[in-house]
PDB file of C-alpha atoms in Angstrom:
ATOM      1  CA  MET A 240     168.861 265.654 160.774  1.00 91.00           C
ATOM      2  CA  LYS A 241     168.700 263.967 163.859  1.00 96.00           C
ATOM      3  CA  PHE A 242     166.379 264.645 167.161  1.00 97.00           C
ATOM      4  CA  GLU A 243     167.874 264.437 170.409  1.00 98.00           C
ATOM      5  CA  PRO A 244     166.049 263.894 173.660  1.00 98.00           C
ATOM      6  CA  THR A 245     165.738 266.398 176.258  1.00 98.00           C
ATOM      7  CA  LYS A 246     164.667 266.352 179.906  1.00 98.00           C
ATOM      8  CA  PHE A 247     161.363 267.430 178.499  1.00 98.00           C
ATOM      9  CA  ASP A 248     158.817 264.960 176.858  1.00 94.00           C
ATOM     10  CA  ALA A 249     158.652 267.703 173.922  1.00 95.00           C
ATOM     11  CA  ALA A 250     161.748 269.720 173.046  1.00 98.00           C
ATOM     12  CA  TRP A 251     164.753 268.801 170.819  1.00 98.00           C
ATOM     13  CA  LEU A 252     167.783 269.287 170.002  1.00 98.00           C
ATOM     14  CA  LEU A 253     168.610 268.945 166.452  1.00 98.00           C
ATOM     15  CA  LYS A 254     171.671 268.169 164.775  1.00 97.00           C
ATOM     16  CA  ILE A 255     172.345 268.377 161.586  1.00 92.00           C
ATOM     17  CA  GLU A 256     174.003 266.127 159.483  1.00 92.00           C
ATOM     18  CA  PRO A 257     176.136 267.752 157.161  1.00 90.00           C
ATOM     19  CA  GLN A 258     177.325 266.597 153.484  1.00 94.00           C
ATOM     20  CA  SER A 259     180.736 267.553 153.830  1.00 94.00           C
ATOM     21  CA  ASP A 260     183.529 268.412 150.325  1.00 95.00           C
ATOM     22  CA  ASN A 261     186.267 271.413 149.842  1.00 97.00           C
ATOM     23  CA  ARG A 262     183.386 274.226 149.637  1.00 96.00           C
ATOM     24  CA  GLY A 263     182.402 273.360 153.238  1.00 94.00           C
ATOM     25  CA  PHE A 264     178.947 271.831 154.280  1.00 94.00           C
ATOM     26  CA  PHE A 265     175.191 271.391 152.869  1.00 94.00           C
ATOM     27  CA  ALA A 266     172.878 270.392 155.201  1.00 92.00           C
ATOM     28  CA  ARG A 267     169.335 270.005 156.275  1.00 90.00           C
ATOM     29  CA  THR A 268     168.285 272.112 159.274  1.00 90.00           C
ATOM     30  CA  TRP A 269     164.161 271.757 158.946  1.00 90.00           C
ATOM     31  CA  CYS A 270     162.047 269.239 157.305  1.00 92.00           C
ATOM     32  CA  THR A 271     157.458 269.596 157.024  1.00 93.00           C
ATOM     33  CA  GLU A 272     158.483 264.944 157.290  1.00 95.00           C
ATOM     34  CA  GLU A 273     160.829 264.978 159.243  1.00 95.00           C
ATOM     35  CA  PHE A 274     158.547 266.826 161.947  1.00 95.00           C
ATOM     36  CA  ARG A 275     156.035 265.015 161.421  1.00 95.00           C
ATOM     37  CA  LYS A 276     157.880 261.865 161.797  1.00 95.00           C
ATOM     38  CA  GLN A 277     158.754 263.265 165.199  1.00 95.00           C
ATOM     39  CA  GLY A 278     154.625 264.106 165.646  1.00 94.00           C
ATOM     40  CA  LEU A 279     156.062 268.137 166.117  1.00 94.00           C
ATOM     41  CA  ALA A 280     154.930 271.125 164.890  1.00 92.00           C
ATOM     42  CA  ASP A 281     155.491 271.599 161.108  1.00 90.00           C
ATOM     43  CA  HIS A 282     154.006 274.821 159.954  1.00 93.00           C
ATOM     44  CA  PHE A 283     155.428 278.508 160.933  1.00 95.00           C
ATOM     45  CA  VAL A 284     154.604 280.927 159.885  1.00 97.00           C
ATOM     46  CA  GLN A 285     156.699 283.897 160.878  1.00 96.00           C
ATOM     47  CA  CYS A 286     160.852 283.947 161.477  1.00 97.00           C
ATOM     48  CA  ASN A 287     162.300 286.447 163.223  1.00 97.00           C
ATOM     49  CA  VAL A 288     166.429 287.641 163.942  1.00 98.00           C
ATOM     50  CA  SER A 289     167.725 289.044 167.224  1.00 98.00           C
ATOM     51  CA  PHE A 290     170.815 291.166 166.706  1.00 99.00           C
ATOM     52  CA  ASN A 291     172.710 290.691 169.850  1.00 99.00           C
ATOM     53  CA  GLN A 292     175.725 293.667 170.085  1.00 99.00           C
ATOM     54  CA  HIS A 293     176.780 292.426 173.711  1.00 99.00           C
ATOM     55  CA  GLU A 294     178.674 289.385 174.455  1.00 99.00           C
ATOM     56  CA  GLY A 295     176.436 288.745 178.088  1.00 99.00           C
ATOM     57  CA  THR A 296     173.110 290.086 176.964  1.00 99.00           C
ATOM     58  CA  VAL A 297     169.883 288.194 178.863  1.00 99.00           C
ATOM     59  CA  ARG A 298     166.501 287.944 176.316  1.00 99.00           C
ATOM     60  CA  GLY A 299     163.835 286.437 178.224  1.00 97.00           C
ATOM     61  CA  MET A 300     162.039 285.193 180.073  1.00 98.00           C
ATOM     62  CA  HIS A 301     158.864 284.308 177.405  1.00 98.00           C
ATOM     63  CA  PHE A 302     156.377 283.067 176.280  1.00 97.00           C
ATOM     64  CA  GLN A 303     152.706 283.053 174.938  1.00 96.00           C
ATOM     65  CA  VAL A 304     149.308 281.671 176.138  1.00 94.00           C
ATOM     66  CA  ALA A 305     146.296 280.080 174.878  1.00 93.00           C
ATOM     67  CA  PRO A 306     144.547 281.042 172.244  1.00 94.00           C
ATOM     68  CA  SER A 307     147.751 281.669 170.865  1.00 96.00           C
ATOM     69  CA  GLU A 308     150.597 279.768 172.148  1.00 96.00           C
ATOM     70  CA  GLU A 309     153.819 279.097 170.275  1.00 97.00           C
ATOM     71  CA  CYS A 310     156.376 277.187 169.518  1.00 97.00           C
ATOM     72  CA  LYS A 311     160.282 277.734 168.296  1.00 98.00           C
ATOM     73  CA  ILE A 312     162.524 276.666 166.448  1.00 98.00           C
ATOM     74  CA  VAL A 313     165.969 278.406 167.306  1.00 99.00           C
ATOM     75  CA  ARG A 314     169.347 278.486 166.162  1.00 98.00           C
ATOM     76  CA  CYS A 315     172.528 280.973 166.379  1.00 99.00           C
ATOM     77  CA  THR A 316     174.075 282.263 162.945  1.00 98.00           C
ATOM     78  CA  HIS A 317     176.729 283.758 164.235  1.00 98.00           C
ATOM     79  CA  GLY A 318     178.304 284.037 167.691  1.00 99.00           C
ATOM     80  CA  ALA A 319     177.159 281.901 170.588  1.00 99.00           C
ATOM     81  CA  ILE A 320     174.734 281.423 172.719  1.00 99.00           C
ATOM     82  CA  PHE A 321     173.023 280.032 176.394  1.00 99.00           C
ATOM     83  CA  ASP A 322     169.438 278.905 175.715  1.00 99.00           C
ATOM     84  CA  VAL A 323     167.351 278.284 177.795  1.00 99.00           C
ATOM     85  CA  ILE A 324     163.685 276.689 178.564  1.00 99.00           C
ATOM     86  CA  VAL A 325     161.416 276.254 181.310  1.00 99.00           C
ATOM     87  CA  ASP A 326     158.316 274.397 181.039  1.00 98.00           C
ATOM     88  CA  CYS A 327     155.352 276.133 182.178  1.00 97.00           C
ATOM     89  CA  ARG A 328     153.260 273.846 181.235  1.00 97.00           C
ATOM     90  CA  LEU A 329     150.313 272.860 185.012  1.00 96.00           C
ATOM     91  CA  ASP A 330     149.469 269.631 184.248  1.00 96.00           C
ATOM     92  CA  SER A 331     153.640 268.619 183.836  1.00 97.00           C
ATOM     93  CA  PRO A 332     155.284 266.547 186.223  1.00 98.00           C
ATOM     94  CA  THR A 333     158.484 269.399 185.726  1.00 98.00           C
ATOM     95  CA  LEU A 334     156.502 271.951 185.541  1.00 98.00           C
ATOM     96  CA  GLY A 335     159.095 275.102 186.686  1.00 98.00           C
ATOM     97  CA  MET A 336     162.376 273.144 185.932  1.00 98.00           C
ATOM     98  CA  TRP A 337     164.841 274.223 183.110  1.00 99.00           C
ATOM     99  CA  GLU A 338     167.622 273.291 180.509  1.00 99.00           C
ATOM    100  CA  GLY A 339     170.004 275.525 178.830  1.00 99.00           C
ATOM    101  CA  PHE A 340     171.603 274.284 175.916  1.00 99.00           C
ATOM    102  CA  PHE A 341     175.283 275.580 173.861  1.00 99.00           C
ATOM    103  CA  LEU A 342     174.037 276.796 169.985  1.00 99.00           C
ATOM    104  CA  ASN A 343     176.301 278.206 168.098  1.00 98.00           C
ATOM    105  CA  ASP A 344     177.632 279.171 164.730  1.00 96.00           C
ATOM    106  CA  ASP A 345     179.969 275.881 164.903  1.00 95.00           C
ATOM    107  CA  ASN A 346     178.127 273.096 166.281  1.00 96.00           C
ATOM    108  CA  HIS A 347     174.975 274.573 163.923  1.00 96.00           C
ATOM    109  CA  ASP A 348     172.589 272.632 166.658  1.00 97.00           C
ATOM    110  CA  SER A 349     168.669 274.680 166.802  1.00 98.00           C
ATOM    111  CA  LEU A 350     166.382 273.917 169.848  1.00 99.00           C
ATOM    112  CA  TYR A 351     162.734 273.644 169.117  1.00 98.00           C
ATOM    113  CA  ILE A 352     160.977 274.558 171.608  1.00 98.00           C
ATOM    114  CA  PRO A 353     157.179 272.784 172.466  1.00 98.00           C
ATOM    115  CA  GLU A 354     153.929 275.694 172.979  1.00 97.00           C
ATOM    116  CA  GLY A 355     154.368 275.640 176.440  1.00 97.00           C
ATOM    117  CA  PHE A 356     157.737 276.680 177.241  1.00 98.00           C
ATOM    118  CA  ALA A 357     159.244 279.983 178.099  1.00 98.00           C
ATOM    119  CA  HIS A 358     162.657 280.645 176.173  1.00 99.00           C
ATOM    120  CA  GLY A 359     165.002 283.113 176.754  1.00 99.00           C
ATOM    121  CA  PHE A 360     169.117 283.026 176.044  1.00 99.00           C
ATOM    122  CA  GLN A 361     172.260 284.330 176.780  1.00 99.00           C
ATOM    123  CA  THR A 362     175.203 286.008 174.495  1.00 99.00           C
ATOM    124  CA  LEU A 363     178.669 284.485 174.965  1.00 99.00           C
ATOM    125  CA  ALA A 364     179.820 286.531 172.240  1.00 99.00           C
ATOM    126  CA  ALA A 365     179.462 290.033 171.326  1.00 99.00           C
ATOM    127  CA  ARG A 366     177.571 290.619 167.691  1.00 99.00           C
ATOM    128  CA  THR A 367     176.239 287.677 168.061  1.00 99.00           C
ATOM    129  CA  GLU A 368     172.482 286.306 165.880  1.00 99.00           C
ATOM    130  CA  VAL A 369     169.659 284.321 166.506  1.00 99.00           C
ATOM    131  CA  LEU A 370     167.764 283.110 163.985  1.00 98.00           C
ATOM    132  CA  TYR A 371     163.358 281.914 165.055  1.00 96.00           C
ATOM    133  CA  GLN A 372     160.856 280.032 163.368  1.00 97.00           C
ATOM    134  CA  MET A 373     157.859 280.682 165.073  1.00 97.00           C
ATOM    135  CA  ASN A 374     154.092 278.774 164.354  1.00 97.00           C
ATOM    136  CA  GLU A 375     151.894 281.554 165.603  1.00 97.00           C
ATOM    137  CA  PHE A 376     151.693 285.524 165.240  1.00 97.00           C
ATOM    138  CA  TYR A 377     153.153 287.639 168.306  1.00 96.00           C
ATOM    139  CA  HIS A 378     149.957 288.270 170.213  1.00 97.00           C
ATOM    140  CA  PRO A 379     150.881 291.018 172.560  1.00 96.00           C
ATOM    141  CA  GLN A 380     147.761 289.932 174.832  1.00 96.00           C
ATOM    142  CA  CYS A 381     148.807 286.722 175.155  1.00 95.00           C
ATOM    143  CA  ALA A 382     152.333 287.939 176.274  1.00 96.00           C
ATOM    144  CA  ARG A 383     154.154 286.372 178.944  1.00 96.00           C
ATOM    145  CA  GLY A 384     157.085 286.365 181.016  1.00 96.00           C
ATOM    146  CA  PHE A 385     159.020 286.041 184.406  1.00 98.00           C
ATOM    147  CA  HIS A 386     162.060 287.659 185.475  1.00 98.00           C
ATOM    148  CA  TYR A 387     165.423 285.873 183.748  1.00 99.00           C
ATOM    149  CA  LEU A 388     166.897 285.082 187.835  1.00 99.00           C
ATOM    150  CA  ASP A 389     164.146 284.021 189.117  1.00 98.00           C
ATOM    151  CA  GLN A 390     164.825 282.042 192.687  1.00 97.00           C
ATOM    152  CA  ASP A 391     162.563 279.523 192.141  1.00 96.00           C
ATOM    153  CA  ILE A 392     163.509 278.491 188.810  1.00 98.00           C
ATOM    154  CA  GLY A 393     167.272 279.034 189.300  1.00 98.00           C
ATOM    155  CA  ILE A 394     168.884 279.432 185.646  1.00 99.00           C
ATOM    156  CA  ASN A 395     172.931 279.199 186.000  1.00 98.00           C
ATOM    157  CA  TRP A 396     174.122 281.387 183.558  1.00 99.00           C
ATOM    158  CA  PRO A 397     177.781 280.665 182.528  1.00 99.00           C
ATOM    159  CA  LYS A 398     178.523 284.436 182.135  1.00 98.00           C
ATOM    160  CA  PRO A 399     177.953 287.899 184.190  1.00 98.00           C
ATOM    161  CA  ILE A 400     174.915 289.210 183.320  1.00 98.00           C
ATOM    162  CA  LEU A 401     175.571 292.832 181.527  1.00 98.00           C
ATOM    163  CA  VAL A 402     173.073 293.667 179.231  1.00 98.00           C
ATOM    164  CA  VAL A 403     168.330 293.495 179.787  1.00 99.00           C
ATOM    165  CA  SER A 404     166.451 295.439 178.249  1.00 98.00           C
ATOM    166  CA  GLU A 405     164.309 297.213 181.129  1.00 98.00           C
ATOM    167  CA  LYS A 406     161.171 295.330 180.463  1.00 97.00           C
ATOM    168  CA  ASP A 407     162.348 291.789 181.225  1.00 98.00           C
ATOM    169  CA  ARG A 408     164.955 293.651 184.201  1.00 98.00           C
ATOM    170  CA  ARG A 409     161.113 294.364 184.853  1.00 97.00           C
ATOM    171  CA  SER A 410     159.132 291.152 184.723  1.00 97.00           C
ATOM    172  CA  GLY A 411     158.123 289.388 187.845  1.00 97.00           C
ATOM    173  CA  PRO A 412     158.545 285.858 189.722  1.00 98.00           C
ATOM    174  CA  PHE A 413     157.888 282.983 188.128  1.00 98.00           C
ATOM    175  CA  SER A 414     154.878 282.603 190.776  1.00 96.00           C
ATOM    176  CA  SER A 415     152.903 285.567 189.564  1.00 95.00           C
ATOM    177  CA  CYS A 416     153.175 284.051 186.457  1.00 92.00           C
ATOM    178  CA  LEU A 417     151.952 280.762 187.378  1.00 92.00           C
ATOM    179  CA  ALA A 418     149.340 282.252 189.263  1.00 90.00           C
ATOM    180  CA  ASP A 419     148.165 283.752 186.297  1.00 89.00           C
ATOM    181  CA  LEU A 420     148.387 280.678 183.562  1.00 89.00           C
ATOM    182  CA  ARG A 421     146.322 278.854 186.420  1.00 90.00           C
ATOM    183  CA  GLU A 422     143.197 281.685 186.611  1.00 84.00           C
ATOM    184  CA  HIS A 423     144.044 281.677 182.573  1.00 71.00           C
TER     185      HIS A 423
END
């Protein structure tokens, strides 16, 4: 497994190193020892799957605040996504910056998303499935988020946005989220 840096000091693109033969390949997607060597969270308590029927579906932008901040490993197991993270760490020089990654069932890449980052994605194919490993349980009282089209963030989604939940559509701006974080 290779850890490729992103523009953020704590987020990593994880690339598999497949051992291939006439059957296909075998590869490690996660390893406690390798994560410890990188100084990353290595204890995950939950694994979730997100199935998305339609291309152009957007989910996000979501994260949890203390005392239940969470890190995630996200991998697209079927189809393709444009996976986005936004730095929400108040003391970070990259606060409010975003980066996007193309994850799909051809490249088998995963994204390590540290605590303090919002996450969202857009499906680039119908019937897309995304697998999440989480190091913290979901706590509704700690759940936060902001609008996926926030103008201050300016995420450049690659496809027209066709499907969004009502909850995500009603999300407020990043500035309100920041004000909440500063009070928290």
